[in-house]
Coordinates of C-alpha atoms and ligand atoms in Angstrom, one line a residue:
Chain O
X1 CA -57.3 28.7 -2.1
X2 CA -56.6 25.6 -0.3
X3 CA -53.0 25.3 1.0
X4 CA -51.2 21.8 -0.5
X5 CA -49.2 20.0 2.0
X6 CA -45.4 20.2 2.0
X7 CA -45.4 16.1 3.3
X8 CA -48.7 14.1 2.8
X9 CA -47.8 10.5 4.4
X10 CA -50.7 7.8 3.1
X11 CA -51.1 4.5 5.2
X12 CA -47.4 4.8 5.9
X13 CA -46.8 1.3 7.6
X14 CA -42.9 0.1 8.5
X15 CA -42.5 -3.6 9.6
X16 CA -38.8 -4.0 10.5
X17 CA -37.3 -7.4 9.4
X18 CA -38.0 -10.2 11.9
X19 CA -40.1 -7.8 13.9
X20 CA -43.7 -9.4 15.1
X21 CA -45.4 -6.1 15.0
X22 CA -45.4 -3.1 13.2
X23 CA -42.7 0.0 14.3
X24 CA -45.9 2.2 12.9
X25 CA -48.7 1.6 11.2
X26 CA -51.5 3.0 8.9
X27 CA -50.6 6.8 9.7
X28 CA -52.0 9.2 7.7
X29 CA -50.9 13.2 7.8
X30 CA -50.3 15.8 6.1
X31 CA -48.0 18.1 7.1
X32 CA -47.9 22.4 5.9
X33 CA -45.4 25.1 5.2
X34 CA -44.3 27.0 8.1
X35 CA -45.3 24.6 10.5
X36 CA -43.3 24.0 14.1
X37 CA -44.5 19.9 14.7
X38 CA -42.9 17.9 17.8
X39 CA -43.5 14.2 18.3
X40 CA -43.9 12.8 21.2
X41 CA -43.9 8.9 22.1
X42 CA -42.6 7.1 24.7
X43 CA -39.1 5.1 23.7
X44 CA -40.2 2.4 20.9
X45 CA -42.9 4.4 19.9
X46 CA -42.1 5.1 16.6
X47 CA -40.6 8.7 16.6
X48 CA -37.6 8.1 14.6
X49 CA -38.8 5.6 12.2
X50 CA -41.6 8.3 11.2
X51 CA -39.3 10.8 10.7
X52 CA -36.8 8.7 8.6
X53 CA -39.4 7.4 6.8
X54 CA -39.7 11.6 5.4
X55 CA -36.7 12.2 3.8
X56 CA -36.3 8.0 3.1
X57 CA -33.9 7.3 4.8
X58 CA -36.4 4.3 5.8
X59 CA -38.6 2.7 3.3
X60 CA -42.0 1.7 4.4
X61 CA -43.1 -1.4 3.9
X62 CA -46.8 -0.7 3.2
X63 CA -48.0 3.3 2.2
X64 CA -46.8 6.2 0.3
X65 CA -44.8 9.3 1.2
X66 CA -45.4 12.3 -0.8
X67 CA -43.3 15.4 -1.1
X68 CA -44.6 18.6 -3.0
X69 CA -47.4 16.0 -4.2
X70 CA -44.6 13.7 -5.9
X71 CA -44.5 9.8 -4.2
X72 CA -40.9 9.6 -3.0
X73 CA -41.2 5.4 -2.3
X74 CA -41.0 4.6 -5.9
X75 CA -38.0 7.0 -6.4
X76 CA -34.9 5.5 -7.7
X77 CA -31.3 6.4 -5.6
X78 CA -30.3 9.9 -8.0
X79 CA -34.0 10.8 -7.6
X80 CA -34.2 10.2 -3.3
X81 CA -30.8 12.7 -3.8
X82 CA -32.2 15.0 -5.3
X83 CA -35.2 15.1 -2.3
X84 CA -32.7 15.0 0.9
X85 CA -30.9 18.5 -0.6
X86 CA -34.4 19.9 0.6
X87 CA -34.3 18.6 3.8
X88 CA -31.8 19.1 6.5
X89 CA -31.9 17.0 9.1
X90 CA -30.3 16.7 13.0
X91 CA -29.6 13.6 15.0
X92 CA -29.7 12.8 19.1
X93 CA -26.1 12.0 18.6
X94 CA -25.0 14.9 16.1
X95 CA -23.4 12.4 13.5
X96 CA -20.9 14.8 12.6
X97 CA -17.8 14.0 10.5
X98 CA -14.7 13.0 13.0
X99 CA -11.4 14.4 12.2
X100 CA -12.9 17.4 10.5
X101 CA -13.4 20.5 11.6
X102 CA -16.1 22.9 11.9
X103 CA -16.3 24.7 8.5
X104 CA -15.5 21.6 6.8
X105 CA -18.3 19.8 8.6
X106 CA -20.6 22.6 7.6
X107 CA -19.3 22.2 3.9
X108 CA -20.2 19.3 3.6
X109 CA -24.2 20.1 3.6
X110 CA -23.7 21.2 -0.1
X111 CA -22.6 17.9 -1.1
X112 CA -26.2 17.2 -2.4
X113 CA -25.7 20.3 -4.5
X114 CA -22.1 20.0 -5.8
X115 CA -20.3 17.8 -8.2
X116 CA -18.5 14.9 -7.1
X117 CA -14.8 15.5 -8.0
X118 CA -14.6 18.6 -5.9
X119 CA -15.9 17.1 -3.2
X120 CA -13.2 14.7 -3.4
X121 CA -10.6 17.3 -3.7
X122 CA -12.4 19.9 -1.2
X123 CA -12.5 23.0 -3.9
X124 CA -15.6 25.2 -2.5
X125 CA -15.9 28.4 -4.2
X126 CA -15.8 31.8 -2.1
X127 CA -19.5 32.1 -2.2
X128 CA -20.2 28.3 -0.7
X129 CA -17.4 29.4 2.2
X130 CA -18.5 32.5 3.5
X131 CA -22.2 30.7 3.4
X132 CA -21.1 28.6 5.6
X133 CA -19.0 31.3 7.8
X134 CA -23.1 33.1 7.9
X135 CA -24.7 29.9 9.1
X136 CA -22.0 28.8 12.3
X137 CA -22.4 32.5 12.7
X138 CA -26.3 32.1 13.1
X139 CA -25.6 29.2 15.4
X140 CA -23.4 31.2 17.6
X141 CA -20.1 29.5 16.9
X142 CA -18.0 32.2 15.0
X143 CA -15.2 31.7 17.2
X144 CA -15.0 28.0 17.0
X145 CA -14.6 27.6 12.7
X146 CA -11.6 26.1 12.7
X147 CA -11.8 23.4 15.8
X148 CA -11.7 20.0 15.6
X149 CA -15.4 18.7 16.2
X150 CA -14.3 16.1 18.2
X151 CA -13.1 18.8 20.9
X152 CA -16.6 20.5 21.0
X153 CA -19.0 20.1 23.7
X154 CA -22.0 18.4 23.0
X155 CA -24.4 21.2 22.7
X156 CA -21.9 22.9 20.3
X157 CA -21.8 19.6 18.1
X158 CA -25.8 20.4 17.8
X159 CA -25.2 23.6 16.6
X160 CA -22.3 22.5 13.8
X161 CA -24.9 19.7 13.0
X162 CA -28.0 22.6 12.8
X163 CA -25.2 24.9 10.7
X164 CA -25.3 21.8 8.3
X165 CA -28.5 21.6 8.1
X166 CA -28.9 24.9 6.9
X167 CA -26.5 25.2 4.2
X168 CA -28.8 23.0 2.6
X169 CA -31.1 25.2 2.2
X170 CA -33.8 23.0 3.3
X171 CA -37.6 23.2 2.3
X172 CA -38.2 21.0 5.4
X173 CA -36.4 20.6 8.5
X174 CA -36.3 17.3 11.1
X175 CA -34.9 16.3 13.9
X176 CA -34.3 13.0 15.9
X177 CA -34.8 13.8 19.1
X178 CA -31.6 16.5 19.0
X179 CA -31.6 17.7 22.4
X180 CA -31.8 13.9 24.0
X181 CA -28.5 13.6 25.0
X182 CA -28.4 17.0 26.3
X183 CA -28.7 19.4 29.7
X184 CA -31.7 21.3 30.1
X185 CA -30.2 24.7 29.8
X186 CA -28.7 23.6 26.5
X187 CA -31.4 21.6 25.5
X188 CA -33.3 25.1 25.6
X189 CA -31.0 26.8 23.6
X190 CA -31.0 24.3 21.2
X191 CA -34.7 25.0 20.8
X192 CA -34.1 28.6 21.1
X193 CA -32.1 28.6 17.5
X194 CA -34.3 25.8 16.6
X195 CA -37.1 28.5 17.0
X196 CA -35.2 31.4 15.6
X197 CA -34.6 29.6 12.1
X198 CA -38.7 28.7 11.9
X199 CA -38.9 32.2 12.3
X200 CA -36.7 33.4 10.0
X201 CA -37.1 30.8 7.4
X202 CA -40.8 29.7 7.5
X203 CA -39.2 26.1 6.9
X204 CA -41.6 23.0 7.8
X205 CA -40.0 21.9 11.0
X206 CA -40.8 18.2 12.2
X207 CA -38.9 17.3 16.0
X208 CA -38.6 14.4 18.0
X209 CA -38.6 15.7 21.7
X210 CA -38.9 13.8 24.9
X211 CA -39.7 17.0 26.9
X212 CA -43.2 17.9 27.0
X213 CA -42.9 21.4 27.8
X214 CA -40.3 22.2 24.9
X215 CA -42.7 20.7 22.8
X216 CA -45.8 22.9 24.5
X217 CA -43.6 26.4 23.9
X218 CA -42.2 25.9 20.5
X219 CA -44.8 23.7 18.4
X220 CA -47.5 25.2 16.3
X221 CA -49.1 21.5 16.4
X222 CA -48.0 18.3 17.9
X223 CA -48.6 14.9 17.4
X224 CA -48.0 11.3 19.0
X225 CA -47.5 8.3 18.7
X226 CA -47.9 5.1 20.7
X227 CA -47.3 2.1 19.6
X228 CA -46.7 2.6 16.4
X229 CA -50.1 4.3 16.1
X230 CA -50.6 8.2 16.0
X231 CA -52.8 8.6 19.0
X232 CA -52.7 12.6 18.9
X233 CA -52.4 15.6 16.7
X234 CA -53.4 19.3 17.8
X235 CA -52.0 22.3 19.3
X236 CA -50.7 22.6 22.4
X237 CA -53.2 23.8 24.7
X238 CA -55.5 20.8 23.1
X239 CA -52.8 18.5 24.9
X240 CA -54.1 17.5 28.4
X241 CA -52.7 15.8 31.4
X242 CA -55.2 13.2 30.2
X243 CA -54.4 12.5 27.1
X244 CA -50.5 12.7 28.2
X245 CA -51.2 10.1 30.6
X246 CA -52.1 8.1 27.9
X247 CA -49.5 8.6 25.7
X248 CA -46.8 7.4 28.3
X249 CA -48.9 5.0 30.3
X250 CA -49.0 6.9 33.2
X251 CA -51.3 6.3 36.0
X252 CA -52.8 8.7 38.7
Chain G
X1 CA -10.2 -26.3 45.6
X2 CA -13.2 -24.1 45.1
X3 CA -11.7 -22.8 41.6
X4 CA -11.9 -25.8 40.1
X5 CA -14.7 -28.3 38.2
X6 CA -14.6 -31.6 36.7
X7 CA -14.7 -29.7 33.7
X8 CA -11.2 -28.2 34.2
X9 CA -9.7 -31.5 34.8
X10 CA -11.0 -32.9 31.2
X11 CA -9.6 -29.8 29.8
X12 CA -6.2 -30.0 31.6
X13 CA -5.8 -33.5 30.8
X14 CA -7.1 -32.9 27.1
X15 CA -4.7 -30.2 26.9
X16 CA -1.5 -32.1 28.2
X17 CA -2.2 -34.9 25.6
X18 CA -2.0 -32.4 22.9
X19 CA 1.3 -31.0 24.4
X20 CA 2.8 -34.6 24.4
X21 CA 1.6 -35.4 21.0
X22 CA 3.5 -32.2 19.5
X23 CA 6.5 -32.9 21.7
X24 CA 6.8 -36.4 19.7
X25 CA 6.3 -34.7 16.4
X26 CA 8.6 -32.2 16.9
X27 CA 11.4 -34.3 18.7
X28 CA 11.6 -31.9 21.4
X29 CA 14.5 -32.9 23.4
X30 CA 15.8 -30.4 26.0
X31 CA 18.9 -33.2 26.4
X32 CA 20.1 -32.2 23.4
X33 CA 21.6 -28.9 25.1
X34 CA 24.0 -31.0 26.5
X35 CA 26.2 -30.1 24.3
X36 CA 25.4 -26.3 24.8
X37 CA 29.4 -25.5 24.3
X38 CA 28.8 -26.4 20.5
X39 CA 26.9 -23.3 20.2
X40 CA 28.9 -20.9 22.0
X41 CA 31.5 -22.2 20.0
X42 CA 29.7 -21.8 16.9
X43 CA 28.5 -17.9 18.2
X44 CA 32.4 -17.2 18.9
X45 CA 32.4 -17.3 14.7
X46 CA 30.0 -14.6 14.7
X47 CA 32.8 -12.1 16.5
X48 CA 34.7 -9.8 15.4
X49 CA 32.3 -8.2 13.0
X50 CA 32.9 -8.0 9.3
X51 CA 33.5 -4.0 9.3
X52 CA 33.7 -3.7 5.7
X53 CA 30.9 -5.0 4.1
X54 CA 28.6 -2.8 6.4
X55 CA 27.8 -0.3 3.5
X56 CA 27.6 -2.9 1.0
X57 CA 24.5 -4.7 3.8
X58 CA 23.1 -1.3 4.6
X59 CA 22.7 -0.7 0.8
X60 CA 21.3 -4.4 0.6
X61 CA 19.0 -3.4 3.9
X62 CA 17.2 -0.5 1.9
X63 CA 16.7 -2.2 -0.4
X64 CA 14.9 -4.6 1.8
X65 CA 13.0 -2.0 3.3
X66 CA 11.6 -0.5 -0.2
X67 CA 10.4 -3.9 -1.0
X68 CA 8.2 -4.3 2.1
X69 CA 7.4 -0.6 2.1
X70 CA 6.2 -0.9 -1.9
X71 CA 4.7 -4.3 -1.0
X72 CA 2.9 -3.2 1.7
X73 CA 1.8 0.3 0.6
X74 CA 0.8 -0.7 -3.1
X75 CA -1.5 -3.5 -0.9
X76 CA -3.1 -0.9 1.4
X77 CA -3.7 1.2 -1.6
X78 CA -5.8 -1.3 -3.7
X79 CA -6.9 -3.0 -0.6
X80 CA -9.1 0.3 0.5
X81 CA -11.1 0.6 -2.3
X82 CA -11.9 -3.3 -2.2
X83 CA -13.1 -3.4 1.3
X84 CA -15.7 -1.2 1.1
X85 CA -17.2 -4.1 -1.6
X86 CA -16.3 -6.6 1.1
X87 CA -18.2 -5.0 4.0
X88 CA -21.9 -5.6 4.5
X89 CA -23.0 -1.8 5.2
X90 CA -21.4 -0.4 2.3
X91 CA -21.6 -3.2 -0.3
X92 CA -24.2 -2.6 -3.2
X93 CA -25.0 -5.5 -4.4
X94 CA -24.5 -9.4 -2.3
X95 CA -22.6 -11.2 -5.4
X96 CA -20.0 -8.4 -5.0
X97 CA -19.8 -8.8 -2.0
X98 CA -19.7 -12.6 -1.4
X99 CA -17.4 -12.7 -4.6
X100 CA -14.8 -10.0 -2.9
X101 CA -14.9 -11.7 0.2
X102 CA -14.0 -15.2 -1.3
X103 CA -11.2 -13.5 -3.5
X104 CA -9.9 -11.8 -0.4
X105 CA -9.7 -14.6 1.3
X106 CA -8.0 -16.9 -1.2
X107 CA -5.3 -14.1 -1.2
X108 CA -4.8 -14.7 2.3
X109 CA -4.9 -18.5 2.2
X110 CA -1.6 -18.8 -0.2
X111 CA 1.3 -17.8 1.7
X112 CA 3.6 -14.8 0.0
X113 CA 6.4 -18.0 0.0
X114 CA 4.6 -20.0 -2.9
X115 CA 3.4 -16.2 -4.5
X116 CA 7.1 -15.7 -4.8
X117 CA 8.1 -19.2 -6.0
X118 CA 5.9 -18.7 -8.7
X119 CA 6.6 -15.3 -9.6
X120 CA 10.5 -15.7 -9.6
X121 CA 10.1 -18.6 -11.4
X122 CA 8.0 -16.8 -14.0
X123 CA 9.6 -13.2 -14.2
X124 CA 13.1 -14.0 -12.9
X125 CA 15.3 -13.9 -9.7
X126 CA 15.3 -10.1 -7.9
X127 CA 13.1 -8.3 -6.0
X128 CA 10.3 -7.1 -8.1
X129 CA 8.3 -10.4 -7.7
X130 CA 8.4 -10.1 -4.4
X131 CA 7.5 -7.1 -4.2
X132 CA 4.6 -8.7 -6.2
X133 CA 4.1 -11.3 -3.7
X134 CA 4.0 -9.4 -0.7
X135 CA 1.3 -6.8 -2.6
X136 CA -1.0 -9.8 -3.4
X137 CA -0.9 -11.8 0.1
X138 CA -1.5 -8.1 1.6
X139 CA -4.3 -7.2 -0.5
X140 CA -6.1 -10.5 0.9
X141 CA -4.9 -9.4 4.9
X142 CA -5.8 -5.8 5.0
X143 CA -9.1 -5.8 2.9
X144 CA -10.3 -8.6 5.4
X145 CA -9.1 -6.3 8.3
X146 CA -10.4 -2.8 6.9
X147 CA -13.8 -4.6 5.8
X148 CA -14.2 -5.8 9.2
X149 CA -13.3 -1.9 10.5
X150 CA -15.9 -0.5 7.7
X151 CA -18.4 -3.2 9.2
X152 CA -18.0 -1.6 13.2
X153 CA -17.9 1.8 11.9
X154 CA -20.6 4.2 13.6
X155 CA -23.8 4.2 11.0
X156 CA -24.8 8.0 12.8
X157 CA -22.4 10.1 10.2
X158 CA -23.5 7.9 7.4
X159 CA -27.3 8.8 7.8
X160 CA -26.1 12.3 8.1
X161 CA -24.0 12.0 4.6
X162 CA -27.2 10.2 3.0
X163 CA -29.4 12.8 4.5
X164 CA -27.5 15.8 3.1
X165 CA -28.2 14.2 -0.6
X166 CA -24.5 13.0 -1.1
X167 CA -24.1 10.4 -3.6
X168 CA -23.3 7.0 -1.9
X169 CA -19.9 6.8 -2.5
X170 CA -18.5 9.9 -1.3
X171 CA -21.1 9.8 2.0
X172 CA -19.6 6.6 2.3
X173 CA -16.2 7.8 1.9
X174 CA -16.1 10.9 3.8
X175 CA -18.4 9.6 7.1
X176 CA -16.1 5.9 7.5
X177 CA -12.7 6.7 6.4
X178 CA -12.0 9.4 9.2
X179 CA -13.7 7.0 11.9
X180 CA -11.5 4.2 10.8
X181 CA -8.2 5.8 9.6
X182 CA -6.2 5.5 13.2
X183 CA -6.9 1.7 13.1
X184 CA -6.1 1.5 9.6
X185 CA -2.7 2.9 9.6
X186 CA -2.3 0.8 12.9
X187 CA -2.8 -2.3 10.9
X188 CA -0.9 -0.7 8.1
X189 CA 2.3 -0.4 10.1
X190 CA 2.2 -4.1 11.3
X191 CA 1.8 -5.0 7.8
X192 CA 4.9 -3.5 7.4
X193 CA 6.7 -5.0 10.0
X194 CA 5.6 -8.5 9.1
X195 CA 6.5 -7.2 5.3
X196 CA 10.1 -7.2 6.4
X197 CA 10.7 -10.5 7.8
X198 CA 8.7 -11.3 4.5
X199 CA 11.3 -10.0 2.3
X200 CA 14.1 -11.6 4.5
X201 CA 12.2 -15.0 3.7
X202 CA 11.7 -13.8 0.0
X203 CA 15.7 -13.1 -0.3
X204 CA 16.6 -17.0 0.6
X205 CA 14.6 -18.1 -2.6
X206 CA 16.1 -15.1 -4.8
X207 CA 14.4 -12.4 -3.7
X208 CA 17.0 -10.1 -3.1
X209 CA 17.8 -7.5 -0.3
X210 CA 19.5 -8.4 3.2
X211 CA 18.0 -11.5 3.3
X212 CA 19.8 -12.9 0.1
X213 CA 22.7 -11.3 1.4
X214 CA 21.8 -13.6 5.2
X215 CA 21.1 -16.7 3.0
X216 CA 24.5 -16.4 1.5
X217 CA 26.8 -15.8 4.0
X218 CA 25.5 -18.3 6.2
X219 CA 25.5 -21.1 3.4
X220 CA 29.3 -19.7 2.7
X221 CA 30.2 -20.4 6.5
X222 CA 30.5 -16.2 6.3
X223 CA 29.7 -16.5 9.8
X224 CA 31.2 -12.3 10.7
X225 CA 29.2 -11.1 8.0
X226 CA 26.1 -13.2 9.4
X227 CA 26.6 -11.2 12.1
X228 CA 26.4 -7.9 10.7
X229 CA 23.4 -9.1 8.6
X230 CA 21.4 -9.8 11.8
X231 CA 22.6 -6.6 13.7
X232 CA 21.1 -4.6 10.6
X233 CA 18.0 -6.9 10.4
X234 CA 17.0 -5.5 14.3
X235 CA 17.9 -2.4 14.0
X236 CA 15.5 -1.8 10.7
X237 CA 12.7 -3.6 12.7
X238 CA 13.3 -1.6 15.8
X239 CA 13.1 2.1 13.7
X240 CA 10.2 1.0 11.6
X241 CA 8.0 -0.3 14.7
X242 CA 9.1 3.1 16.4
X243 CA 8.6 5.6 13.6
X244 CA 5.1 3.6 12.8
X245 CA 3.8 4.6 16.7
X246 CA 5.0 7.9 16.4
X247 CA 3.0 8.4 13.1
X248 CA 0.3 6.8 14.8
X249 CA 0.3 9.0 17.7
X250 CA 0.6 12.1 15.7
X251 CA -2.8 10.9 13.7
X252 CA -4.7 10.5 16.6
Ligands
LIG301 N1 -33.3 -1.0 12.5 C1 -34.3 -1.7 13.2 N2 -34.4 -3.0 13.1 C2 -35.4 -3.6 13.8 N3 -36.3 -3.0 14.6 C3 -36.2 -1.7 14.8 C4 -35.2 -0.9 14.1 N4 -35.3 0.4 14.4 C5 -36.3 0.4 15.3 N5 -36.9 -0.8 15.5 C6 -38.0 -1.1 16.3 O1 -39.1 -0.3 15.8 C7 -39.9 0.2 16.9 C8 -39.9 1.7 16.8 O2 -38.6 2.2 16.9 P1 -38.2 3.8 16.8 O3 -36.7 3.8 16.8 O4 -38.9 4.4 15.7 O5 -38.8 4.3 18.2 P2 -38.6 5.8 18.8 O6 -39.9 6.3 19.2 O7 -37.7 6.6 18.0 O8 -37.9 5.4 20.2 P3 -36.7 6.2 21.0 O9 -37.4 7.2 21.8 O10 -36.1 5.1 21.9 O11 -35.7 6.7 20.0 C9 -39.2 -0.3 18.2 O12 -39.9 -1.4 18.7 C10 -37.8 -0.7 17.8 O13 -37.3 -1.7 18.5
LIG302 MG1 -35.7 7.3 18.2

């Protein structure tokens, strides 16, 4: 029985306002359950406008996005709603609530799910709380629930960011380059939990990375994009120096 | 003379014509002081103070205060919710938009004197209209000045918020308001100051408050109670300029 694709992206073309060329153009790609993708690209590339263009956060201007089969670029607002509960998605710079803490930054990944007025007025039931108490648990930051968000470090805000993500639920999983703006060491960890959840979860999981070598240990397949074309998409060990030269416009 | 350009010296000379100009429109005459005793004469009125009408004035005072308190905060309360249609990033539709930003702005165009004129001609001397007056003329000043905040507000949290399937509103809501909140109470406060000489202004056409109380004495040649007037005046716009920083401080 042939597998259907959790994402299938038709001729998926994105021309920014008053931009002369196109930030991607005619990709096509289908993308499985269970699945570990990074993107690589060099800064401009197109990385970002791809993976927006998933959970519509970006509209293309030419193409079709489909999600479990269904095109998402003709959905109406409540309908596109409905979609981004199924995906969680992290940022380079964590876009977490200010002001808030923790737990209530977590909480607010149900808001998809939950109805507006208790939003507003903040009335989660036990169940939705101690959900959220399991997930900064899974993201090692059991003893940080109540802080302030502004006081973490950045790694920690990636992990409150991850924790909201999760409570979701997700189907799918993507990330804007999320370990950009961070160390090495805690770039890896990232990953590490990054890797952990695919495990656990079996979720699609679609990453932005700058680092090659994160990208060579935790993808199942990666692609990559230049110029707003996709010039590659295989495994890892089908990645060669060659063919990275290419992609950032190195020379030997 | 390395500082300086042609340029400067058209600018200088430009700028002392103005100068001159307003001097003769405003018959500024610095021989006038000449008769400087006059007013030392006419201070030595002011002293001693009139002792016995200072509960009478500080009853009169709080009563100025509610009216730029209620003024002010019954402005910042409707102008909120108005200046998310009259930013850019959060407005839904343009012809909202334009249409808010036009009302706002005729709001701040007519001064809170003439909304008063025409409201205590129309409902009657005290100071409910201008209470009125001051809500309307601070509806036009802080949804200009929160709309512009909304505007600079960091779009990361509200990708987030959109991402997590929240309904616009409430993303909107919850990823702004915390970012902007500081600065709005900030401009709150100095609404609040300027509310007060507002209502002093107000009181001379039948407003009410401290300032009829000014209005009265001074017209009355009254000049010790003047005095205790004025005394009360500062000291109201010294505690609310100190107790707004201090709440400031504490929300930060
Ligand atoms: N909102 C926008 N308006 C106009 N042009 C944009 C916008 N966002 C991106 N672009 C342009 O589209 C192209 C692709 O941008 P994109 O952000 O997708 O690249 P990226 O691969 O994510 O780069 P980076 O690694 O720097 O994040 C770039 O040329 C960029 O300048
Ligand atoms: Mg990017």
């Amino acid at each position: 029985m042939k597998r259907e694709p959790v994402l299938k992206i038709g001729n998926l073309t994105v021309r920014y306002p008053k931009a002369k060329t196109d930030a991607l153009s005619e990709i096509d790609l289908e993308l499985y359950e269970g699945e570990f993708v990074c993107v690589l690209g060099k800064s401009g590339a197109g990385k970002s406008t791809l993976i927006r263009c998933l959970n519509g956060l970006q509209m293309p201007t030419v193409g079709h996005v489909f999600y479990n089969g269904n095109d998402i670029t003709v959905y109406g607002e409540e309908q596109l709603r409905k979609v981004r509960t199924d995906m969680g998605m992290i940022f380079q710079h964590f876009n977490l609530i200010p002001r808030l803490s923790v737990l209530q930054n977590v909480l607010t990944g149900t808001f998809g799910r939950r109805q507006d007025w208790k939003n507003i007025l903040g009335f989660f039931t036990k169940g939705e709380r101690s959900n959220a108490l399991d997930f900064i648990n899974e993201v090692e930051l059991g003893d940080q629930v109540r802080k302030r968000v502004e006081h973490l470090s950045g790694g920690q805000k990636q992990r409150v960011a991850i924790a909201r993500a999760l409570i979701q639920k997700p189907k799918v999983f993507l990330g804007d380059e999320p370990v950009a703006s961070l160390d090495p060491g805690t770039a890896n960890r990232i990953f590490r939990i990054l890797g952990k959840i695919h495990e656990e979860h079996k979720l699609l999981t679609l990453i932005n990375v700058h680092d090659v070598t994160i990208a060579k240990r935790y993808a199942t397949r990666i692609l990559a994009l230049k110029e707003g074309s996709l010039v590659f998409d295989g495994k890892a060990e089908e990645l060669t120096d060659d063919i990275l030269a290419e992609i950032y416009d190195e020379r030997t | 003379m390395v500082w300086f350009k042609k340029r400067h010296l058209i600018t200088g000379f430009v700028l002392i014509l103005f100068i001159n100009v307003s001097m003769r429109a405003t018959e500024f005459d610095l021989s006038k002081f000449k008769d400087f005793r006059n007013m030392i004469d006419f201070l030595s009125y002011w002293f001693p103070l009139n002792t016995e009408i200072f509960p009478a004035m500080i009853m009169e005072s709080l009563d100025t205060l509610a009216m730029a308190f209620l003024g002010s905060l019954l402005g910042l309360v409707i102008a909120l919710p108005l200046s998310f249609i009259a930013a850019r990033n959060t407005s839904r539709f343009r012809f909202f938009y334009g249409f808010m930003r036009l009302g706002l702005s005729f709001l701040r165009s007519v001064p809170e004197i003439v909304f008063g004129l025409i409201f205590l001609t129309a409902l009657g001397l005290g100071p409910f209209p201008a209470v009125l007056a001051i809500v309307l003329h601070n509806v036009g000043v802080l949804g200009k000045l929160i709309s512009e905040l909304i505007e600079a507000a960091d779009d990361g949290p509200q990708d987030a918020m959109k991402s997590v399937g929240a309904r616009r509103w409430i993303g909107n809501l919850f990823s702004i308001l915390p970012q902007i909140w500081p600065n709005v109470l900030s401009h709150y406060f100095y609404r609040f100051e300027v509310a007060i000489r507002t209502s002093l202004i107000l009181g001379f056409i039948g407003g009410g408050g401290i300032g009829q109380q000014l209005f009265n004495h001074f017209k009355t040649f009254q000049y010790s109670s003047v005095a205790v007037d004025v005394l009360l005046i500062m000291i109201m716009v010294v505690v609310v300029d100190f107790v707004g920083s201090k709440i400031r401080e504490m929300v930060i």
